CSV table of C-alpha atoms and ligand atoms in Angstrom, one decimal:
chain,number,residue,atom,x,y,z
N,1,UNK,CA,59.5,-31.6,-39.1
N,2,UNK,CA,60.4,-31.8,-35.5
N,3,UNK,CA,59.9,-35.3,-34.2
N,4,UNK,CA,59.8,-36.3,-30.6
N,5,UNK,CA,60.3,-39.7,-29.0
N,6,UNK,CA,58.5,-42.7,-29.7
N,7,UNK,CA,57.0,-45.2,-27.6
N,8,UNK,CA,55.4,-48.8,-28.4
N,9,UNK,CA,53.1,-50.9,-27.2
N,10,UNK,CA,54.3,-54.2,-28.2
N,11,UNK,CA,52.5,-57.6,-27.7
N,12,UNK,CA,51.2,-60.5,-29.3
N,13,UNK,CA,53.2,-59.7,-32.7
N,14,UNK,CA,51.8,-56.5,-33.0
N,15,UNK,CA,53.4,-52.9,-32.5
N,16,UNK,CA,51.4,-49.4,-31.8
N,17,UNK,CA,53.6,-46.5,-31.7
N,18,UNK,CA,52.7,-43.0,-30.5
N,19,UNK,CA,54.8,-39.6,-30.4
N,20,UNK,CA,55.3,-38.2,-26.8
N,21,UNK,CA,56.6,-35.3,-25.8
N,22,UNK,CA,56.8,-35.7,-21.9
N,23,UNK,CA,57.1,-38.4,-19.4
N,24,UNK,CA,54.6,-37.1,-17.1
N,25,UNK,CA,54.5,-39.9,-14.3
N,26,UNK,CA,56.4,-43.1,-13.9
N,27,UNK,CA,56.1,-45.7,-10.7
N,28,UNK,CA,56.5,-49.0,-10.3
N,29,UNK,CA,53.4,-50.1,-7.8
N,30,UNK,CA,52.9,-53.1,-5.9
N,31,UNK,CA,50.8,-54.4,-9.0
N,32,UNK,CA,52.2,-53.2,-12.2
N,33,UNK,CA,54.5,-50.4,-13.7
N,34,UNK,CA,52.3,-47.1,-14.0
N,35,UNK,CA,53.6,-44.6,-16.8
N,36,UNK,CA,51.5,-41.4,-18.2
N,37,UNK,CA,52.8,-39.6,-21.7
N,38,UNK,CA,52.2,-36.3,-22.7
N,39,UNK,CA,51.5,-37.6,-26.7
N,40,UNK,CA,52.3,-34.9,-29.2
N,41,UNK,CA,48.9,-35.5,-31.1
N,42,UNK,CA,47.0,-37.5,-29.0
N,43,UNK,CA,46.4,-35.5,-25.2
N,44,UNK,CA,47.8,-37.9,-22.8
N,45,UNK,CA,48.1,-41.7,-22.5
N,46,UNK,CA,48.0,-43.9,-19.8
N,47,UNK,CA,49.9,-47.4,-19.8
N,48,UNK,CA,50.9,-50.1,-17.3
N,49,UNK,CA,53.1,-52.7,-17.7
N,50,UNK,CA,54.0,-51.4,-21.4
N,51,UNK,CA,50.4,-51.7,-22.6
N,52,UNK,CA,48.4,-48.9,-23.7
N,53,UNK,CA,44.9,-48.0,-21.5
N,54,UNK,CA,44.0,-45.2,-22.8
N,55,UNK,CA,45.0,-42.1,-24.7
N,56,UNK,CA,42.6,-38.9,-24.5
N,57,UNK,CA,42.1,-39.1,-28.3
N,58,UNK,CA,39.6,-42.0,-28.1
N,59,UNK,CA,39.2,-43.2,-24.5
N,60,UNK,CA,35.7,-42.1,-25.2
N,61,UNK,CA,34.7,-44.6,-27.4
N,62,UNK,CA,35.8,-47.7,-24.8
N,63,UNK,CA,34.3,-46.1,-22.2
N,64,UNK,CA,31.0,-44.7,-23.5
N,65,UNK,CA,30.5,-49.0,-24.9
N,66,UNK,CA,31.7,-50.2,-21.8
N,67,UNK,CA,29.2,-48.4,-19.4
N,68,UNK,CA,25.8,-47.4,-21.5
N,69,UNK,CA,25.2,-50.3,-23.6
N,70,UNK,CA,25.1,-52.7,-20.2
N,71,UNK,CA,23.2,-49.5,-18.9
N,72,UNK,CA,20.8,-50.0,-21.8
N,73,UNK,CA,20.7,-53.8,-21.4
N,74,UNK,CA,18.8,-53.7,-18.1
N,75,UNK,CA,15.5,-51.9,-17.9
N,76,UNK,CA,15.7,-50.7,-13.8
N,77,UNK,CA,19.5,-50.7,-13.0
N,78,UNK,CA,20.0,-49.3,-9.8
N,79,UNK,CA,23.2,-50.6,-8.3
N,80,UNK,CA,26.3,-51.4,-10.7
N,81,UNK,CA,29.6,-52.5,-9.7
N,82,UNK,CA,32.8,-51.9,-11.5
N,83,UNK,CA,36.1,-54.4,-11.4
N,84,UNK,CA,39.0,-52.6,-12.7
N,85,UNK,CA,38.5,-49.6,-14.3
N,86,UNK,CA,41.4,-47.6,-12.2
N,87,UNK,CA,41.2,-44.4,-14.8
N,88,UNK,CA,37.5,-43.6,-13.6
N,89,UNK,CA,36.9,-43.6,-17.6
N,90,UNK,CA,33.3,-46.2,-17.2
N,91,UNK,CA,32.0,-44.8,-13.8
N,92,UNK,CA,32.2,-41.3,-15.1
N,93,UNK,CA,29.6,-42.4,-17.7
N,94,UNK,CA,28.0,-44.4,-15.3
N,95,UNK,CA,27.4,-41.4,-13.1
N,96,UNK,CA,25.7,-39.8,-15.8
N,97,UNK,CA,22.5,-41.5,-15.3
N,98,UNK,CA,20.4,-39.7,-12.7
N,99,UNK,CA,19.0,-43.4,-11.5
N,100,UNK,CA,21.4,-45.1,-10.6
N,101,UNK,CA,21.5,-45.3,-6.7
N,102,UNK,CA,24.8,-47.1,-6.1
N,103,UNK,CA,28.3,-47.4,-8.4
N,104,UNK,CA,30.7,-49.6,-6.6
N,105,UNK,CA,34.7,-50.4,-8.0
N,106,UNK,CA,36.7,-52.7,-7.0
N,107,UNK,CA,40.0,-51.8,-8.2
N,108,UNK,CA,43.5,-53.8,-7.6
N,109,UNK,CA,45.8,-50.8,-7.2
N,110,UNK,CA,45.6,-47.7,-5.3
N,111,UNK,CA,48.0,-46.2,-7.3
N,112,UNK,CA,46.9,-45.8,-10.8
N,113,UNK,CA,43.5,-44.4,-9.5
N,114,UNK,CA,46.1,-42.0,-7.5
N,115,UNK,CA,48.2,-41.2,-10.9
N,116,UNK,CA,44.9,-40.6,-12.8
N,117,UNK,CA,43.6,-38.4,-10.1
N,118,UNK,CA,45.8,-36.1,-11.1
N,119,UNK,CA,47.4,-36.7,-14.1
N,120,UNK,CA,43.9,-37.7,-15.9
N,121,UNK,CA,41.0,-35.9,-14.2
N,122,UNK,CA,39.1,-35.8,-17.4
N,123,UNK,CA,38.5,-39.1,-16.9
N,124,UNK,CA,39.4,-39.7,-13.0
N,125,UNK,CA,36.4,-37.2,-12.4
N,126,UNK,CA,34.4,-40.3,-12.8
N,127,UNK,CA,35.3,-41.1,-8.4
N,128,UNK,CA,34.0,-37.4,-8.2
N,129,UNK,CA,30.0,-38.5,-8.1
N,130,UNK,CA,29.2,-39.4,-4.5
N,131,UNK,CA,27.2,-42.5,-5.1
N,132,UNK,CA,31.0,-43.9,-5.7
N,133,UNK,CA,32.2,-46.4,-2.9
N,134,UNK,CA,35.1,-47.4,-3.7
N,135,UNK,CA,36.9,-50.9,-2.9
N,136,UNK,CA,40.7,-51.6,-2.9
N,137,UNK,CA,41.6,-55.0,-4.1
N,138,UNK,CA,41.3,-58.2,-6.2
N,139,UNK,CA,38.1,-58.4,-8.2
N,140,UNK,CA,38.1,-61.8,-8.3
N,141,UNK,CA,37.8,-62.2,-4.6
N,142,UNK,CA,35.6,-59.4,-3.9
N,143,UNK,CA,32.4,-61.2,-6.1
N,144,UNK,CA,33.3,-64.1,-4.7
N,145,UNK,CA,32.3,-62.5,-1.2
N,146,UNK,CA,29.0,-60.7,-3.1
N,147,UNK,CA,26.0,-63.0,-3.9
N,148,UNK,CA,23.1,-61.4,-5.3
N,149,UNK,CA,23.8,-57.9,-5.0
N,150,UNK,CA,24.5,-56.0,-8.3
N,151,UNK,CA,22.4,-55.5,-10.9
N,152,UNK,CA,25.2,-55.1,-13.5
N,153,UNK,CA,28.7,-56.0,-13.2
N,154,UNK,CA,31.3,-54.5,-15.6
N,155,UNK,CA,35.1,-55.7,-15.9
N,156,UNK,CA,37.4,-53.1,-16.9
N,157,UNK,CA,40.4,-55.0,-16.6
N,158,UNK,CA,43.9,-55.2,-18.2
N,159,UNK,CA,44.8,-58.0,-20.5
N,160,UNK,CA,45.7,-61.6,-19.0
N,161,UNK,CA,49.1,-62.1,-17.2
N,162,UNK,CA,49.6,-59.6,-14.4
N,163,UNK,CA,47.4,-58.5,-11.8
N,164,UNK,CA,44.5,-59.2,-14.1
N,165,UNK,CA,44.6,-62.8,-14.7
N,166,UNK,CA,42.0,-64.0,-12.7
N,167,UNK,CA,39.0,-62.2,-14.3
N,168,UNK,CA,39.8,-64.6,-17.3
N,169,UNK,CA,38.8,-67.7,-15.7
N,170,UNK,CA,35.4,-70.0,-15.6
N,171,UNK,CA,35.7,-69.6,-11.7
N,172,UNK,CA,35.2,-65.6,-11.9
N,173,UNK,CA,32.4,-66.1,-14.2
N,174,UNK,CA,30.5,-68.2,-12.2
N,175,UNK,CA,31.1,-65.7,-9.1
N,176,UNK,CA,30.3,-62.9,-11.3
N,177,UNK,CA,26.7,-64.6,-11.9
N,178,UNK,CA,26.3,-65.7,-8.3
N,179,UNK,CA,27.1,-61.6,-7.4
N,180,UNK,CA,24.3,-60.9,-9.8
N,181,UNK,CA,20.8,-59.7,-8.7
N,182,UNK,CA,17.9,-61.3,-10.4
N,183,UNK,CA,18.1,-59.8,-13.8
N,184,UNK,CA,21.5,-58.9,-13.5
N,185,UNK,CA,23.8,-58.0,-17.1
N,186,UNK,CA,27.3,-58.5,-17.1
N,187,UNK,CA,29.6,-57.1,-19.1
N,188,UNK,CA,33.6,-57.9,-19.7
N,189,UNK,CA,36.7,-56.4,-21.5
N,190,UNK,CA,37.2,-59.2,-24.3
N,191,UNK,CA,39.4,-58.4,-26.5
N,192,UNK,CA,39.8,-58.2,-30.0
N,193,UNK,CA,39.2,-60.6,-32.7
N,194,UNK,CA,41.9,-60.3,-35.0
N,195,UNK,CA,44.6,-60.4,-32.8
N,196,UNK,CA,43.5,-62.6,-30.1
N,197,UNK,CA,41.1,-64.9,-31.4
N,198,UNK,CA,41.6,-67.7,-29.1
N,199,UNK,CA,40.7,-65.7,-25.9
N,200,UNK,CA,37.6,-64.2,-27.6
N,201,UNK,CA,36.9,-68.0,-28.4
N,202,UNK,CA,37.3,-68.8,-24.5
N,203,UNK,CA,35.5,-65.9,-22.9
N,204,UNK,CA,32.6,-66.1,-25.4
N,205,UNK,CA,32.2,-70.1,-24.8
N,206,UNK,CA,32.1,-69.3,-20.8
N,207,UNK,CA,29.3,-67.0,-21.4
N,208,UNK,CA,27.5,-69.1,-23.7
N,209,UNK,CA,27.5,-71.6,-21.2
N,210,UNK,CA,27.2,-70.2,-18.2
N,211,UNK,CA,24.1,-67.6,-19.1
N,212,UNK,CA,21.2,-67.9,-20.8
N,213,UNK,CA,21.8,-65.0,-23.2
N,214,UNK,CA,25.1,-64.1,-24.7
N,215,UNK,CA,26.3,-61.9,-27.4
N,216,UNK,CA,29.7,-60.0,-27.8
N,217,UNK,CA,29.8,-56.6,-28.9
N,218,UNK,CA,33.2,-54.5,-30.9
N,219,UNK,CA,34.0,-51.3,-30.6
N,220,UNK,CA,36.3,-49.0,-33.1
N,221,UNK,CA,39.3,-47.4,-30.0
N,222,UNK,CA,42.2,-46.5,-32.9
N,223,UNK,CA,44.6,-46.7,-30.6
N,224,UNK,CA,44.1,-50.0,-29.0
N,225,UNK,CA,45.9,-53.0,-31.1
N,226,UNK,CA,44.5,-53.4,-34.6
N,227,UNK,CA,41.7,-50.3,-33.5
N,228,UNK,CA,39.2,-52.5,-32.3
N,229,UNK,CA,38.2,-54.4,-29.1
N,230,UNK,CA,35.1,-56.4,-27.7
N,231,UNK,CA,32.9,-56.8,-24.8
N,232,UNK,CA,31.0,-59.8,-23.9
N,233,UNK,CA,27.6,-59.3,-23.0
N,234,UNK,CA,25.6,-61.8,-20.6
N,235,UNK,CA,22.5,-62.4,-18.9
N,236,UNK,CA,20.7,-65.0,-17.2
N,237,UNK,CA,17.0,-63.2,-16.8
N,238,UNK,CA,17.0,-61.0,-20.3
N,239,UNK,CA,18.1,-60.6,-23.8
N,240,UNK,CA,21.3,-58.7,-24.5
N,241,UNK,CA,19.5,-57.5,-27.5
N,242,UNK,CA,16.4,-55.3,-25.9
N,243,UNK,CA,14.5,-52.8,-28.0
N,244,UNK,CA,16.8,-50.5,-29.0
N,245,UNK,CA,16.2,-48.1,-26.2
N,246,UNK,CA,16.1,-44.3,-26.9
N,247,UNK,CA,18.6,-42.4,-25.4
N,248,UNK,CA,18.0,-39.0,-23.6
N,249,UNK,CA,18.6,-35.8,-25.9
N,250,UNK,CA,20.1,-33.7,-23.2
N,251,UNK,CA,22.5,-37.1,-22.5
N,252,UNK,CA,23.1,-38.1,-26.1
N,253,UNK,CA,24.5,-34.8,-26.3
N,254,UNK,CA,27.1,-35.5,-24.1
N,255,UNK,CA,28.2,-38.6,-26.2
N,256,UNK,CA,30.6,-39.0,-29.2
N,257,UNK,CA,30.0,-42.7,-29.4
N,258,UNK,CA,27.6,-44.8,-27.8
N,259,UNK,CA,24.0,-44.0,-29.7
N,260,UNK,CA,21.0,-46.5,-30.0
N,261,UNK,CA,22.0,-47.5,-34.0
N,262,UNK,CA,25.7,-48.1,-32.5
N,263,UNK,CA,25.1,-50.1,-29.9
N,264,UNK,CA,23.0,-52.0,-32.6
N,265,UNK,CA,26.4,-51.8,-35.1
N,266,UNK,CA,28.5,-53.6,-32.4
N,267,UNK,CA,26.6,-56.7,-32.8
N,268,UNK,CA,27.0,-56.6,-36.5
N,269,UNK,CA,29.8,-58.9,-37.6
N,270,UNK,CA,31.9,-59.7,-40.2
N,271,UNK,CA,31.6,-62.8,-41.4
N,272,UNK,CA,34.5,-64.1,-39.5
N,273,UNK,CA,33.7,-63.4,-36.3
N,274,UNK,CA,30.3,-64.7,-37.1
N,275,UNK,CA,32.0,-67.9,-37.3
N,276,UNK,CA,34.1,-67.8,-33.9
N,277,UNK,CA,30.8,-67.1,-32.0
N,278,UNK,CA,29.1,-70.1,-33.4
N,279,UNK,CA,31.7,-71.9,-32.3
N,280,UNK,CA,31.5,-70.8,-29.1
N,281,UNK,CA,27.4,-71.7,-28.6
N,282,UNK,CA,28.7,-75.6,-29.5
F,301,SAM,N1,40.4,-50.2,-20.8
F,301,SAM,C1,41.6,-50.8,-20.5
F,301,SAM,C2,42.1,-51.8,-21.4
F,301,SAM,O1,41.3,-52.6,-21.9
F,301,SAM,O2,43.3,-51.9,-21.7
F,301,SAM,C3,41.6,-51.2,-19.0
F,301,SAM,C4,41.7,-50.0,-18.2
F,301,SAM,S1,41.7,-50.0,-16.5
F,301,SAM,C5,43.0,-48.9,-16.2
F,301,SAM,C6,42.3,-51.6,-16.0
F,301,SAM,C7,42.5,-51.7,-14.5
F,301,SAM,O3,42.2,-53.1,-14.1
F,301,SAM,C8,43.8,-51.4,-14.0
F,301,SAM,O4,43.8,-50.2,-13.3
F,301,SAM,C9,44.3,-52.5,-13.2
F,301,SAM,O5,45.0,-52.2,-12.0
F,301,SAM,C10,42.9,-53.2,-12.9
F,301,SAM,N2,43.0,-54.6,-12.5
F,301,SAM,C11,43.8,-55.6,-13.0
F,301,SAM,N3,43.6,-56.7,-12.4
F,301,SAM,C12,42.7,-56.5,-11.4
F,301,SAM,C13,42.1,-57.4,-10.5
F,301,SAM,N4,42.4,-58.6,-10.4
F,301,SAM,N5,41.1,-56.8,-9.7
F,301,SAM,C14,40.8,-55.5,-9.8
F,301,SAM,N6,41.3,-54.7,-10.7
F,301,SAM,C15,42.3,-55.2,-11.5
């Protein structure tokens, strides 16, 4: 069988290798290098400083987690903000829900929402809804200028190291609670448990003790390293863990991933990871 080129992913010990067939867009920005693949079996992929962000095949499932179960976590959310998130992948589920008044990003680099403009608008078509306002820069600094003003904050960032460093730290944190309205959810790219334990540990502890409810959540995304990766869920007014609310039948139909008995799933761990979050409440 015809093979065409691979390319890795390789961090942290751990390789993930997809077959592409074209190099579609390469540039190195102010931030980070920007490069979108044409894979042979898995649409097309998008990855910046050699790590993957999303391929086609399953950027639902990240971005589905990433935007409704926050959604679902608050009972009246009108105005969310967004740090990272440069593919448009979260707000284009955010902008599914009719109520929402405002969606605000705050994104480091022009250039990958640029490159996924038009090399991704599957998912780019998120900046498309014209509640959208969107905000060039550093996340970090941008909630530390915001008190009280969102009613859910979401970081879709990049790993620590680069660009995306700051949104790691205790400092952020705090900031991302004092940006929060009364009520407020936040919800943060946290890696994943087998292959970075020690930053789950970290992020998990901040929330524990910073908020007054915590929980982390994993999702299945094949393609990120070892297929899974989590999201930590805080709040200072409200459980993470509301009634299971139903989701509309004309929206579910529009979703592969999230569902009600999912978003319950998430929170169920194996015994392992159990362990790491009770750990983190000491
Ligand atoms: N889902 C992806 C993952 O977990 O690998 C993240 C996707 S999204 C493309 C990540 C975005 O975060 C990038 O576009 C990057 O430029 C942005 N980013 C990194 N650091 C940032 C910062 N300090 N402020 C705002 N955006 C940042």
């Amino acid at each position: 069988m015809e093979s065409g080129k691979w390319i890795s992913e390789v961090a942290n010990g751990y390789g993930t290798t997809l077959e592409i067939t074209e190099h579609l867009f390469s540039k190195k920005s102010a931030f980070q290098q920007i490069d979108i693949y044409q894979t042979r079996k898995l649409g097309k992929l998008l990855m910046l400083d050699g790590i993957i962000q999303l391929t086609s095949f399953d950027e639902f499932a990240y971005h589905e987690m990433m935007a409704h179960l926050p959604f679902y976590t608050h009972p009246c959310p009108e105005k969310i903000l967004v740090i990272g998130g440069g593919d448009g992948g979260v707000l284009r589920e955010l902008a599914k829900h009719p109520e929402l008044k405002e969606l605000h990003i705050c994104e480091i680099d022009a250039d990958v929402i640029a490159a996924c403009r038009q090399f991704l608008p599957e998912t780019a078509c998120g900046f498309d809804d014209p509640r959208v306002a969107i905000h060039i820069g550093d996340g970090s600094k941008f909630v530390r200028e915001h008190k009280n003003e969102f009613d859910i904050i979401i970081v879709d960032s990049t790993d620590p190291g680069g660009p995306g460093e700051p949104l790691f730290g205790e400092e952020f944190y705090l900031d991302l609670k004092a940006a929060l309205r009364p009520g407020g959810v936040i919800a943060s790219q946290s890696e994943s448990p087998y292959l970075l334990p020690d930053i789950v540990l970290r992020l998990n502890t901040l929330t524990n003790k910073l908020f007054k409810f915590a929980d982390y959540a994993i999702m299945q995304v094949p393609t990120y390293p070892t297929g899974q990766i989590g999201m930590c869920i805080a709040s200072d007014a409200r459980d993470v863990h509301p009634q299971a609310s139903e989701v509309p039948e004309e929206l579910q139909k529009t979703l592969r991933y999230y569902s009600p008995l999912a978003r319950c799933g998430s929170f169920g761990h194996p015994h392992f990871v159990s362990e790491l979050l009770k750990k983190a409440k000491q």
